[in-house]
């Protein structure tokens, strides 16, 4: 499967180390359909190819949106790209967030750092169908106030729709009047009906483990908690073997799993 | 080829002295012949032109961590078991270019799919366990929602000439996992070598139209019932000579129960994480990709290369690999082969060829490790058992 070329329409700096790319197909007018929670393999010419979640609106196939944090070789090279440059795209791959199944329920979204990116796609959908859901709560943790992603969009959504947003930071300088502490500390007080809630969780694995514990303590059953897992990925289609998590290929059986499916595995070390 | 009557059941016989005719027929049909041959002190699958390049009169001694060639004192073509190379070397090469990309003027690039000429192989000497391994890789590369076109092209053009094993090696345990030593399906032709004193015959079964086409123009006769029975006896005696066992009862449950076992630490003390076992294994399919460019940065290429779950960076995600300890990597390997493979593909990932045992520099034996896990459940301490004692227990 060869990459399809996409041209950068827009490059937006989100924070000091994250940026959002808006892409459109360079080869034809055919748009890009995907479901919230899926990811693409993005190829930077001659440098490498990495899995990145789609962070845009699933209802708009004309623009493909990705938000990336610069951590190493490929992500840093990607951060140097400019408007008009081309990157290769393979996808979409993987399982989506269960947003249709969540209709009629409260939805609580727990995001840590760049983990908000794939959840923004879900939020677009939830807010577009706002009346089909109960309460929608976003609990979001970042390192510092300067690391908050999509800040203006979140403010707008909060004002425009019935969306609860609670943000917490690990460290804050003076001037921050919000929460300080880990995102899991927001769960006990968050307004949702645990007996009728679907939880979507994405962030570092350790954060997800604690978030799930808190959600369960509130009474959300593991089968209503969904996590998006991260593993090394080279192919995205279940043949390179890199993303294995015991019986699962995270690239095609995941990355989104209901927690009851993976709980026993995430409790093991180095699996 | 004489007409095979209903009775003949597509069984033929070829004199050993005329074996070259079969090779010539393959060449006439445009096949590249890949067959066992001697290379650097081992029997490996390589391109050959003539039956004289086969390891005629050789046999192999195999034990945990040991491989040695021996002279047999006869003229057998196939008097040995499997060597370090498997057919995956040809169907799924160790390194393969997937595509190229060329820069064009305006910040963009064009992707050029790989246009290699698909080699047309005739594999001669595919053992029963290896047919099973090919069937497993078919499942991995061709049966998912994604079909690997690189594998598919090579696989579809390859002709498989199987050989029934008459002389299994010390690490063979195909009979425990139901793959051998008798060839049952998935071949174009299947040969059983019958060597009795002065009589030296090749009994040949036809498994496909393509196989039958090869026999056109080869001086085969319809096999007599007696010749067929002799061939059967050769394989039966092989079955009796296979001494190594793997108890497959509830293997999946056993391994999943032992994810936290202290036994993995004990194996890690011996395991060098050299990845030999995964390289020689005919079913291991893991690979990584490499992206390279020319000096000017105008042409880029994507290659894939065999990888191994024993490499520390195999599971790397930003910050640290998931499987850092040697223990966790050995556990991944054996758990994948014998347990999670069943969840993923509905079959074992091991065909009992014994390669990983022979080519392990420290002689770690997959069947012994399973035995040790079972013993640990009986409450006995037995991380490693001397070879003799363990054989006595099988
Ligand atoms: C399903 C999925 C979705 C993801 N979505 C996003 C996203 O939306 N935004 C974002 O910023 N990041 C995302 N990541 C993480 C992102 O893939 C890594 O940050 C990226 O691969 C790091 O590459 P690098 O070359 O810059 O880092 P290096 O540290 O130089 O890594 C070297 C190589 O290791 C592998 N690797 C390293 N870290 C990871 C990782 N965390 N996950 C998988 N492979 C890794 C890659 O092959 C990489 O090229 C996602 C990962 C997965 C598995
Ligand atoms: S695991 Fe070992 S014995 Fe089994 S198929 Fe692979 S190399 Fe052969
Ligand atoms: S045992 Fe290891 S190298 Fe072999 S297929 Fe499984 S994960 Fe890949
Ligand atoms: S990324 Fe290759 S198997 Fe999942």
XYZ file of C-alpha atoms and ligand atoms in Angstrom:
738
model
C 0.000 0.000 0.000
C 1.672 3.206 -1.147
C 1.142 6.654 0.426
C -1.193 9.091 -1.217
C 0.225 12.628 -1.569
C -1.544 15.382 0.374
C -0.679 19.079 0.200
C -0.472 21.286 3.295
C -3.187 23.953 3.079
C -2.368 25.367 6.425
C 0.122 24.901 9.241
C -0.933 26.203 12.632
C 1.280 26.345 15.700
C -0.848 25.260 18.641
C 1.739 25.456 21.439
C 5.528 25.574 21.650
C 5.820 21.925 20.620
C 2.566 21.089 18.849
C 1.196 22.041 15.469
C -1.866 21.250 13.394
C -1.710 20.466 9.692
C -4.648 20.897 7.365
C -4.230 18.784 4.282
C -5.953 18.281 0.980
C -5.373 15.568 -1.594
C -2.692 16.496 -4.140
C -3.604 13.763 -6.603
C -7.335 14.140 -7.116
C -10.380 15.851 -5.750
C -11.555 12.762 -3.936
C -11.955 13.603 -0.263
C -10.902 11.656 2.794
C -13.569 9.846 4.789
C -12.782 8.591 8.274
C -14.401 7.958 11.633
C -13.456 9.776 14.808
C -10.667 7.915 16.601
C -8.992 6.507 13.492
C -5.422 7.325 12.527
C -3.213 7.679 9.468
C 0.361 6.735 8.716
C 1.982 10.055 7.753
C 5.128 10.020 5.625
C 7.651 12.852 5.528
C 9.651 12.571 2.308
C 12.803 10.537 2.897
C 12.554 10.810 6.703
C 9.993 8.268 7.856
C 6.415 7.351 8.495
C 4.514 7.499 11.793
C 1.007 6.887 13.129
C -0.905 10.104 13.875
C -4.575 10.329 14.835
C -6.972 12.386 12.801
C -7.985 15.426 14.825
C -10.429 17.032 12.382
C -14.134 16.924 11.742
C -15.361 13.592 10.377
C -18.262 15.385 8.687
C -15.856 17.294 6.462
C -13.988 14.951 4.093
C -12.458 17.837 2.135
C -9.906 18.696 4.809
C -7.735 16.191 6.598
C -6.482 17.491 9.940
C -3.690 16.184 12.164
C -2.242 17.597 15.369
C 1.272 16.469 16.193
C 3.619 16.909 19.101
C 7.300 17.209 18.255
C 9.190 14.498 20.084
C 11.713 12.958 17.688
C 13.004 12.540 14.153
C 9.843 12.361 12.098
C 7.629 14.644 14.164
C 10.324 17.344 14.185
C 10.804 17.083 10.419
C 7.038 17.340 10.045
C 7.041 20.479 12.172
C 9.377 22.155 9.677
C 7.006 21.698 6.748
C 5.363 24.766 5.257
C 2.190 25.561 3.384
C 2.285 23.973 -0.060
C 4.594 21.116 0.956
C 3.420 17.560 0.396
C 3.289 14.610 2.775
C 2.259 11.010 2.148
C -0.854 9.569 3.773
C -1.889 5.945 4.260
C -5.149 5.268 6.030
C -7.538 5.634 7.674
C -6.702 2.757 9.999
C -8.054 1.308 13.208
C -11.200 1.286 15.256
C -13.247 4.437 15.966
C -14.652 5.865 19.179
C -18.096 4.323 19.859
C -19.945 7.599 19.431
C -23.036 6.163 17.796
C -23.434 3.593 20.566
C -23.165 6.382 23.136
C -26.366 8.071 21.974
C -28.734 8.626 24.852
C -25.968 8.499 27.433
C -23.743 11.003 29.160
C -20.312 11.223 27.577
C -17.242 11.919 29.643
C -14.014 12.571 27.806
C -10.737 12.265 29.671
C -7.701 13.576 27.782
C -4.066 13.912 28.709
C -1.765 16.146 26.635
C -1.730 15.328 22.908
C -4.394 12.701 23.700
C -6.931 15.448 23.091
C -6.215 15.300 19.329
C -8.174 12.117 18.465
C -10.851 13.129 20.967
C -11.440 16.433 19.204
C -12.749 14.440 16.220
C -15.246 12.802 18.568
C -16.213 16.186 20.018
C -17.018 17.552 16.554
C -19.441 14.715 16.086
C -20.966 14.894 19.571
C -21.569 18.622 19.326
C -23.014 18.380 15.824
C -25.549 15.899 17.236
C -25.754 17.607 20.602
C -29.407 16.729 21.312
C -28.726 12.998 21.008
C -26.529 12.925 24.093
C -26.948 13.648 27.771
C -24.261 15.614 29.534
C -20.964 16.028 27.714
C -17.977 16.591 29.964
C -14.389 17.159 28.917
C -11.710 16.609 31.542
C -8.361 17.679 30.168
C -4.912 17.688 31.729
C -1.754 19.279 30.344
C 1.683 20.136 31.668
C 1.304 23.938 31.878
C -1.319 26.515 30.847
C 0.811 27.222 27.767
C 0.323 23.637 26.603
C -3.447 23.810 26.294
C -4.485 22.684 22.813
C -7.351 24.180 20.817
C -7.843 26.834 23.529
C -10.049 29.197 21.557
C -12.150 26.440 20.070
C -12.784 25.004 23.523
C -13.873 28.402 24.796
C -16.224 28.859 21.871
C -17.764 25.404 22.281
C -18.252 25.957 25.960
C -20.174 29.156 25.263
C -22.102 27.887 22.281
C -23.066 24.387 23.350
C -23.841 22.659 26.542
C -20.298 21.344 27.099
C -18.580 21.195 30.466
C -14.840 21.731 30.231
C -12.536 21.202 33.189
C -8.854 21.767 32.638
C -6.035 21.013 35.015
C -2.297 21.574 34.684
C 0.662 19.857 36.285
C 2.444 23.130 36.989
C 1.292 26.730 36.783
C 2.896 30.113 37.160
C 0.990 32.953 38.781
C -2.041 34.096 36.868
C -3.543 30.613 36.386
C -6.783 30.406 38.256
C -7.728 26.915 37.167
C -7.000 23.503 38.652
C -3.527 22.229 39.384
C -2.985 18.472 39.598
C -3.454 15.315 37.598
C -6.488 14.949 35.349
C -7.724 11.948 37.292
C -8.390 14.235 40.268
C -11.189 15.877 38.239
C -13.145 12.648 37.886
C -14.684 12.307 41.370
C -16.475 15.678 41.125
C -17.344 15.689 37.442
C -21.073 15.939 36.701
C -22.204 12.770 34.942
C -24.512 9.895 35.731
C -22.133 6.974 36.160
C -24.873 4.409 35.533
C -25.532 5.832 32.091
C -22.177 7.102 30.872
C -19.754 6.269 28.104
C -16.185 7.352 28.869
C -13.579 8.030 26.168
C -10.021 8.138 27.460
C -6.779 9.015 25.670
C -3.397 9.993 27.038
C -0.241 8.427 28.402
C -0.858 4.803 29.409
C -0.189 5.455 33.084
C -2.686 8.325 33.103
C -5.272 6.117 31.408
C -4.825 3.408 34.032
C -5.526 5.829 36.859
C -8.368 7.508 34.982
C -10.028 4.142 34.503
C -9.662 3.361 38.200
C -11.379 6.625 39.132
C -14.135 6.078 36.579
C -14.757 2.603 37.937
C -14.773 3.976 41.453
C -17.540 6.334 40.304
C -19.423 3.276 39.048
C -18.789 3.349 35.288
C -18.511 -0.296 34.174
C -15.304 -1.270 32.277
C -17.361 -2.141 29.209
C -18.471 1.518 28.976
C -14.929 2.849 29.230
C -12.950 3.163 25.990
C -9.215 3.759 25.794
C -7.011 4.537 22.795
C -3.721 2.672 23.014
C -0.334 3.507 21.593
C 2.177 0.975 20.305
C 5.036 1.087 17.821
C 3.554 0.800 14.333
C 5.247 0.244 11.023
C 2.455 -0.919 8.718
C -0.959 -0.030 10.116
C -2.513 -3.103 8.506
C -1.622 -6.028 10.757
C 1.423 -7.463 8.991
C 4.555 -5.935 10.545
C 3.876 -7.321 14.021
C 5.168 -4.281 15.882
C 1.959 -3.176 17.565
C 1.097 -6.522 19.142
C -0.551 -6.552 22.526
C -0.864 -10.284 23.214
C -3.760 -11.387 20.933
C -4.350 -7.921 19.484
C -2.825 -5.936 16.687
C -3.382 -2.443 18.065
C -3.353 -1.005 14.526
C -6.409 -2.962 13.408
C -8.070 -4.384 16.530
C -7.521 -0.954 18.142
C -6.345 1.678 18.817
C -9.723 2.173 20.530
C -10.615 -0.719 22.845
C -13.320 -1.090 25.412
C -11.499 -1.417 28.691
C -12.930 -4.799 29.605
C -11.130 -6.267 26.580
C -7.668 -5.069 27.546
C -7.816 -4.629 31.295
C -6.126 -7.946 32.080
C -3.303 -7.093 29.653
C -2.658 -3.530 30.761
C -2.195 -4.852 34.271
C 0.819 -6.877 33.089
C 4.282 -5.408 32.883
C 6.086 -4.989 29.537
C 3.502 -6.860 27.544
C 3.931 -39.065 -19.087
C 1.775 -42.174 -19.454
C -1.936 -41.737 -18.986
C -2.827 -42.315 -15.376
C -5.868 -44.518 -15.181
C -8.376 -44.203 -12.374
C -6.385 -46.902 -10.580
C -3.088 -45.094 -11.071
C -4.358 -42.300 -8.802
C -1.756 -39.890 -10.104
C 1.151 -41.771 -8.584
C 4.254 -42.139 -10.640
C 7.750 -43.385 -10.296
C 10.981 -41.969 -11.682
C 14.356 -43.677 -11.603
C 16.854 -41.728 -9.515
C 19.224 -41.846 -12.466
C 16.676 -39.811 -14.421
C 15.945 -37.189 -11.784
C 17.736 -34.573 -13.869
C 14.922 -34.861 -16.421
C 12.601 -33.291 -13.911
C 15.001 -30.385 -13.391
C 15.305 -29.947 -17.147
C 11.527 -29.926 -17.498
C 11.292 -27.201 -14.865
C 13.861 -25.114 -16.676
C 12.088 -25.592 -19.985
C 8.924 -24.266 -18.364
C 10.811 -21.163 -17.279
C 11.185 -21.893 -13.572
C 14.167 -20.892 -11.464
C 14.946 -23.965 -9.391
C 15.556 -23.416 -5.690
C 16.647 -26.555 -3.884
C 18.760 -27.745 -0.961
C 22.486 -27.443 -1.526
C 25.650 -27.294 0.586
C 26.787 -23.820 1.589
C 29.171 -22.891 4.401
C 28.792 -26.202 6.190
C 25.013 -26.301 6.131
C 22.233 -27.372 3.803
C 20.421 -24.293 2.520
C 17.908 -23.516 -0.204
C 19.660 -21.876 -3.139
C 19.343 -21.584 -6.869
C 20.591 -24.741 -8.590
C 20.631 -26.085 -12.135
C 21.404 -29.743 -11.677
C 20.614 -32.622 -9.333
C 24.344 -32.937 -8.717
C 24.149 -29.746 -6.686
C 21.838 -31.390 -4.163
C 23.573 -32.561 -0.942
C 23.774 -36.108 -2.291
C 24.811 -38.593 0.382
C 24.691 -36.065 3.228
C 22.744 -36.064 6.422
C 22.483 -33.554 9.249
C 22.912 -34.069 12.949
C 20.824 -31.609 14.927
C 20.620 -31.049 18.661
C 19.901 -27.996 20.768
C 22.481 -25.462 19.596
C 24.216 -28.018 17.347
C 24.176 -28.570 13.587
C 26.642 -30.893 11.905
C 26.796 -32.452 8.447
C 27.606 -36.141 8.150
C 28.220 -38.500 5.257
C 25.567 -41.145 4.900
C 27.457 -43.629 2.793
C 24.727 -43.774 0.147
C 23.502 -41.646 -2.754
C 20.310 -40.294 -1.184
C 19.161 -36.939 -2.537
C 17.046 -36.040 0.467
C 18.621 -37.844 3.417
C 18.465 -34.919 5.857
C 15.927 -32.581 7.442
C 15.617 -28.782 7.334
C 18.507 -26.310 7.451
C 18.817 -22.696 8.597
C 17.120 -21.174 5.592
C 13.412 -21.557 4.928
C 11.332 -20.853 1.842
C 10.182 -17.569 3.325
C 13.571 -16.310 2.194
C 12.153 -16.393 -1.335
C 8.444 -15.691 -0.828
C 9.049 -12.911 1.694
C 12.662 -11.822 1.165
C 14.762 -10.501 4.082
C 14.952 -7.119 2.365
C 12.540 -5.825 -0.183
C 11.941 -2.438 -1.746
C 8.276 -1.442 -1.474
C 8.238 1.760 -3.508
C 10.194 4.820 -4.547
C 9.277 8.484 -4.470
C 10.645 11.291 -6.613
C 10.579 14.984 -5.813
C 8.884 17.197 -8.321
C 9.181 20.947 -8.704
C 6.742 22.437 -6.239
C 7.474 20.891 -2.830
C 5.668 17.734 -3.852
C 6.659 14.208 -4.786
C 5.406 11.320 -6.831
C 5.206 7.768 -5.511
C 6.340 5.066 -7.925
C 5.093 1.593 -7.020
C 7.672 -1.193 -7.154
C 7.819 -2.792 -10.575
C 10.052 -5.800 -10.017
C 9.857 -8.760 -12.347
C 8.267 -11.436 -10.207
C 10.640 -14.397 -10.038
C 9.070 -17.694 -11.075
C 10.401 -20.189 -8.590
C 10.176 -23.947 -8.469
C 10.946 -25.018 -4.909
C 12.293 -28.563 -4.849
C 12.354 -30.335 -1.509
C 9.639 -28.593 0.499
C 9.026 -30.611 3.660
C 5.626 -31.199 5.236
C 6.312 -28.757 8.072
C 7.365 -26.185 5.505
C 4.180 -26.562 3.489
C 2.374 -25.881 6.753
C 4.570 -22.836 7.341
C 3.759 -21.511 3.876
C 0.055 -22.031 4.578
C 0.507 -19.996 7.776
C 2.235 -17.144 5.975
C -0.539 -17.254 3.356
C -2.937 -16.595 6.180
C -0.814 -13.725 7.532
C -0.178 -11.990 4.213
C -3.214 -12.883 2.111
C -6.200 -13.548 4.280
C -6.709 -10.314 6.151
C -8.537 -7.221 5.004
C -5.142 -6.245 3.590
C -3.450 -8.445 0.969
C 0.295 -8.110 0.638
C 0.855 -7.852 -3.089
C 4.617 -8.438 -2.848
C 4.069 -11.790 -1.166
C 1.084 -12.623 -3.329
C 2.933 -12.241 -6.633
C 5.795 -14.484 -5.568
C 3.530 -17.026 -3.969
C 1.190 -17.366 -6.917
C 3.961 -17.950 -9.400
C 5.868 -20.449 -7.242
C 5.684 -24.187 -7.894
C 6.004 -26.367 -4.800
C 7.655 -29.751 -5.143
C 7.432 -31.384 -1.760
C 9.498 -34.204 -0.317
C 8.332 -36.659 2.300
C 10.778 -36.828 5.181
C 12.498 -40.148 5.648
C 15.256 -38.949 7.982
C 13.954 -36.463 10.542
C 16.532 -34.641 12.625
C 16.873 -34.558 16.390
C 14.886 -31.348 16.849
C 11.928 -32.215 14.622
C 8.578 -32.375 16.391
C 6.166 -31.946 13.466
C 4.169 -34.977 14.568
C 3.273 -33.211 17.841
C 1.782 -30.220 16.044
C 0.176 -32.230 13.263
C 2.174 -30.860 10.334
C 4.350 -33.829 9.311
C 6.358 -35.805 8.499
C 3.923 -36.916 5.778
C 3.074 -34.369 3.112
C -0.696 -34.094 2.818
C -1.779 -31.010 0.919
C -0.681 -27.781 -0.646
C 1.866 -29.184 -3.094
C 2.111 -29.375 -6.873
C 4.215 -32.525 -6.803
C 5.320 -34.631 -3.839
C 8.335 -36.908 -3.939
C 9.111 -39.876 -1.719
C 12.618 -41.181 -2.124
C 12.869 -44.974 -1.907
C 16.368 -46.323 -1.539
C 16.616 -50.098 -1.036
C 20.003 -51.584 -1.756
C 20.547 -51.100 -5.481
C 17.055 -49.834 -6.210
C 16.782 -46.052 -6.043
C 13.424 -44.577 -7.014
C 11.451 -41.411 -6.624
C 7.751 -42.005 -6.097
C 5.873 -38.916 -7.221
C 2.337 -37.818 -6.352
C 0.614 -35.159 -8.388
C -1.158 -32.447 -6.420
C -2.178 -29.981 -9.116
C -2.544 -29.353 -12.835
C 0.625 -27.331 -12.793
C 2.435 -30.230 -11.209
C 1.070 -32.623 -13.806
C 2.282 -30.312 -16.566
C 5.849 -30.604 -15.289
C 5.738 -34.392 -15.626
C 4.936 -34.140 -19.318
C 8.178 -35.002 -20.997
C 9.678 -36.726 -17.972
C 10.089 -40.505 -18.218
C 7.833 -41.445 -15.328
C 5.958 -44.716 -15.036
C 2.780 -45.346 -13.146
C 3.792 -46.494 -9.671
C 3.027 -50.115 -8.814
C 1.224 -50.915 -5.592
C 4.480 -52.355 -4.260
C 6.426 -49.201 -5.016
C 3.708 -47.140 -3.376
C 3.851 -49.323 -0.272
C 7.628 -48.943 -0.096
C 7.175 -45.179 -0.173
C 4.634 -45.410 2.630
C 7.029 -47.470 4.720
C 9.771 -44.893 4.270
C 7.530 -42.199 5.783
C 6.182 -44.495 8.477
C 9.686 -45.226 9.674
C 10.350 -41.485 9.767
C 7.328 -40.991 12.002
C 8.725 -43.536 14.440
C 12.108 -41.837 14.486
C 10.703 -38.497 15.674
C 11.424 -38.474 19.385
C 10.914 -34.883 20.366
C 7.461 -34.012 21.696
C 5.495 -30.898 22.439
C 2.364 -31.424 24.500
C -0.145 -29.044 22.912
C -2.952 -29.597 25.414
C -4.361 -26.199 26.437
C -1.151 -24.523 25.291
C -2.841 -21.166 24.896
C -4.332 -21.213 28.360
C -1.037 -22.433 29.798
C 0.930 -19.534 28.340
C -1.674 -16.895 29.174
C -1.689 -18.202 32.750
C 2.054 -17.738 32.905
C 2.419 -14.139 31.733
C 3.758 -13.285 35.192
C 5.782 -16.456 35.663
C 9.224 -16.167 37.278
C 10.293 -18.719 34.704
C 10.857 -15.974 32.101
C 13.617 -14.564 34.287
C 15.259 -17.963 34.314
C 15.185 -18.147 30.497
C 16.464 -14.577 30.259
C 19.619 -15.637 32.116
C 20.421 -17.879 29.133
C 18.828 -16.013 26.205
C 21.195 -13.688 24.301
C 18.238 -11.986 22.500
C 20.254 -12.540 19.323
C 17.044 -13.059 17.277
C 18.426 -16.153 15.487
C 15.265 -18.095 16.333
C 13.010 -15.573 14.630
C 15.232 -15.309 11.553
C 15.310 -19.080 10.956
C 11.645 -19.595 11.842
C 9.598 -20.244 8.708
C 6.482 -18.565 10.119
C 7.808 -15.391 11.800
C 6.606 -12.490 9.683
C 7.616 -9.360 11.580
C 9.378 -6.622 9.683
C 10.391 -3.029 10.002
C 10.627 -0.388 7.299
C 13.512 1.863 6.315
C 13.194 5.159 4.521
C 16.259 6.292 2.633
C 17.144 9.006 0.123
C 19.839 9.615 -2.428
C 22.508 12.221 -1.611
C 20.677 15.048 -3.331
C 17.484 14.218 -1.489
C 15.520 13.969 -4.723
C 14.729 10.256 -4.691
C 13.479 8.377 -1.648
C 12.878 4.671 -1.183
C 10.897 2.571 1.269
C 12.338 -0.837 2.104
C 11.087 -3.474 4.417
C 13.435 -5.723 6.360
C 12.846 -8.728 8.608
C 12.665 -7.614 12.211
C 12.422 -9.545 15.448
C 10.544 -9.138 18.688
C 13.884 -9.844 20.387
C 15.270 -6.467 19.290
C 14.920 -3.869 21.998
C 13.695 -1.124 19.648
C 10.997 -3.394 18.185
C 8.476 -2.063 20.709
C 9.936 1.449 21.007
C 7.514 4.235 21.642
C 8.705 7.701 22.458
C 10.560 7.584 25.746
C 11.140 3.869 26.137
C 10.498 0.495 24.541
C 7.507 -1.381 25.914
C 9.495 -4.604 26.297
C 12.788 -3.631 27.895
C 13.737 -6.784 29.776
C 15.050 -9.880 28.022
C 12.455 -11.856 29.953
C 9.572 -9.900 28.434
C 10.965 -10.373 24.938
C 11.377 -14.124 25.261
C 7.868 -14.278 26.714
C 6.549 -12.334 23.718
C 8.188 -14.748 21.298
C 6.987 -18.011 22.801
C 3.572 -16.600 23.740
C 3.082 -15.378 20.200
C 4.173 -18.640 18.574
C 2.045 -20.895 20.741
C -0.793 -18.811 22.211
C -1.693 -15.421 20.720
C -1.099 -16.741 17.196
C -4.132 -18.940 17.802
C -6.232 -15.887 18.636
C -4.909 -13.975 15.650
C -4.945 -16.639 12.965
C -6.803 -19.629 14.378
C -3.719 -21.862 14.332
C -0.419 -22.422 16.096
C 2.451 -20.250 14.894
C 4.836 -23.185 15.193
C 5.104 -26.056 12.719
C 7.610 -28.105 14.700
C 10.564 -27.737 12.321
C 13.045 -27.413 15.192
C 15.102 -24.666 13.560
C 14.894 -22.292 16.526
C 16.311 -25.035 18.759
C 19.168 -25.988 16.470
C 20.227 -22.438 15.671
C 19.965 -21.029 19.174
C 23.582 -20.369 20.179
C 22.824 -21.421 23.758
C 20.452 -24.246 22.861
C 17.197 -22.899 24.290
C 14.497 -25.400 23.349
C 10.893 -24.260 22.892
C 9.587 -27.710 23.867
C 11.692 -27.760 27.052
C 10.452 -24.341 28.094
C 6.862 -25.488 27.756
C 7.705 -28.602 29.743
C 9.232 -26.417 32.435
C 6.067 -24.296 32.638
C 3.947 -27.406 32.998
C 6.205 -28.725 35.733
C 6.095 -25.471 37.602
C 2.349 -25.991 37.820
C 2.896 -29.377 39.354
C 4.778 -27.580 42.072
C 8.092 -29.060 41.084
C 11.202 -26.986 40.482
C 12.547 -27.649 37.042
C 13.682 -24.601 35.110
C 16.080 -26.538 32.901
C 16.237 -30.246 32.666
C 19.150 -32.198 31.271
C 18.382 -33.496 27.818
C 18.360 -37.234 28.594
C 16.005 -36.928 31.488
C 13.550 -34.828 29.519
C 13.503 -37.264 26.617
C 12.737 -40.051 29.001
C 9.699 -38.113 30.085
C 8.149 -37.700 26.683
C -2.525 5.082 16.969
C -1.578 6.198 17.304
C -2.017 7.504 17.200
C -1.154 8.549 17.489
N -1.632 9.811 17.369
C -0.808 10.858 17.602
C -1.268 12.205 17.420
O -2.414 12.448 17.051
N -0.398 13.199 17.649
C 0.894 12.958 18.061
O 1.652 13.927 18.245
N 1.346 11.716 18.253
C 0.535 10.648 18.024
N 1.015 9.369 18.194
C 2.395 9.183 18.627
C 3.366 9.354 17.448
O 3.189 8.302 16.545
C 4.824 9.376 17.928
O 5.029 10.514 18.704
C 5.774 9.380 16.760
O 5.786 8.115 16.147
C 7.176 9.742 17.173
O 7.982 9.703 16.028
P 9.397 10.426 15.950
O 10.118 9.878 14.780
O 9.241 11.891 15.984
O 10.038 9.998 17.358
P 11.342 9.146 17.705
O 11.458 9.163 19.172
O 12.507 9.631 16.888
O 10.886 7.726 17.308
C 11.498 6.861 16.406
C 10.436 5.921 15.862
O 9.837 5.162 16.894
C 8.448 4.999 16.685
N 7.686 5.688 17.748
C 8.198 6.543 18.637
N 7.244 6.953 19.491
C 6.105 6.338 19.152
C 4.783 6.366 19.676
N 4.455 7.102 20.720
N 3.845 5.594 19.082
C 4.168 4.834 18.030
N 5.421 4.770 17.486
C 6.366 5.519 18.042
C 8.167 5.627 15.351
O 8.278 4.644 14.367
C 9.269 6.647 15.229
O 9.554 7.039 13.920
C 0.171 8.305 17.927
C 0.610 6.986 18.036
C -0.240 5.937 17.734
C 0.241 4.528 17.854
S 9.035 -21.788 16.549
Fe 10.862 -23.031 16.152
S 10.128 -25.124 15.804
Fe 8.364 -23.740 15.635
S 8.200 -23.262 13.439
Fe 9.459 -21.629 14.364
S 11.587 -22.334 14.136
Fe 10.257 -24.130 13.762
S 7.560 -14.465 17.512
Fe 8.250 -12.326 17.489
S 9.292 -11.994 15.489
Fe 8.083 -13.940 15.358
S 6.128 -13.295 14.477
Fe 5.874 -13.242 16.725
S 6.372 -11.136 17.365
Fe 7.128 -11.438 15.257
S 1.362 -1.655 12.824
Fe 2.065 -3.384 11.723
S 0.939 -4.979 12.631
Fe 0.083 -3.228 13.565
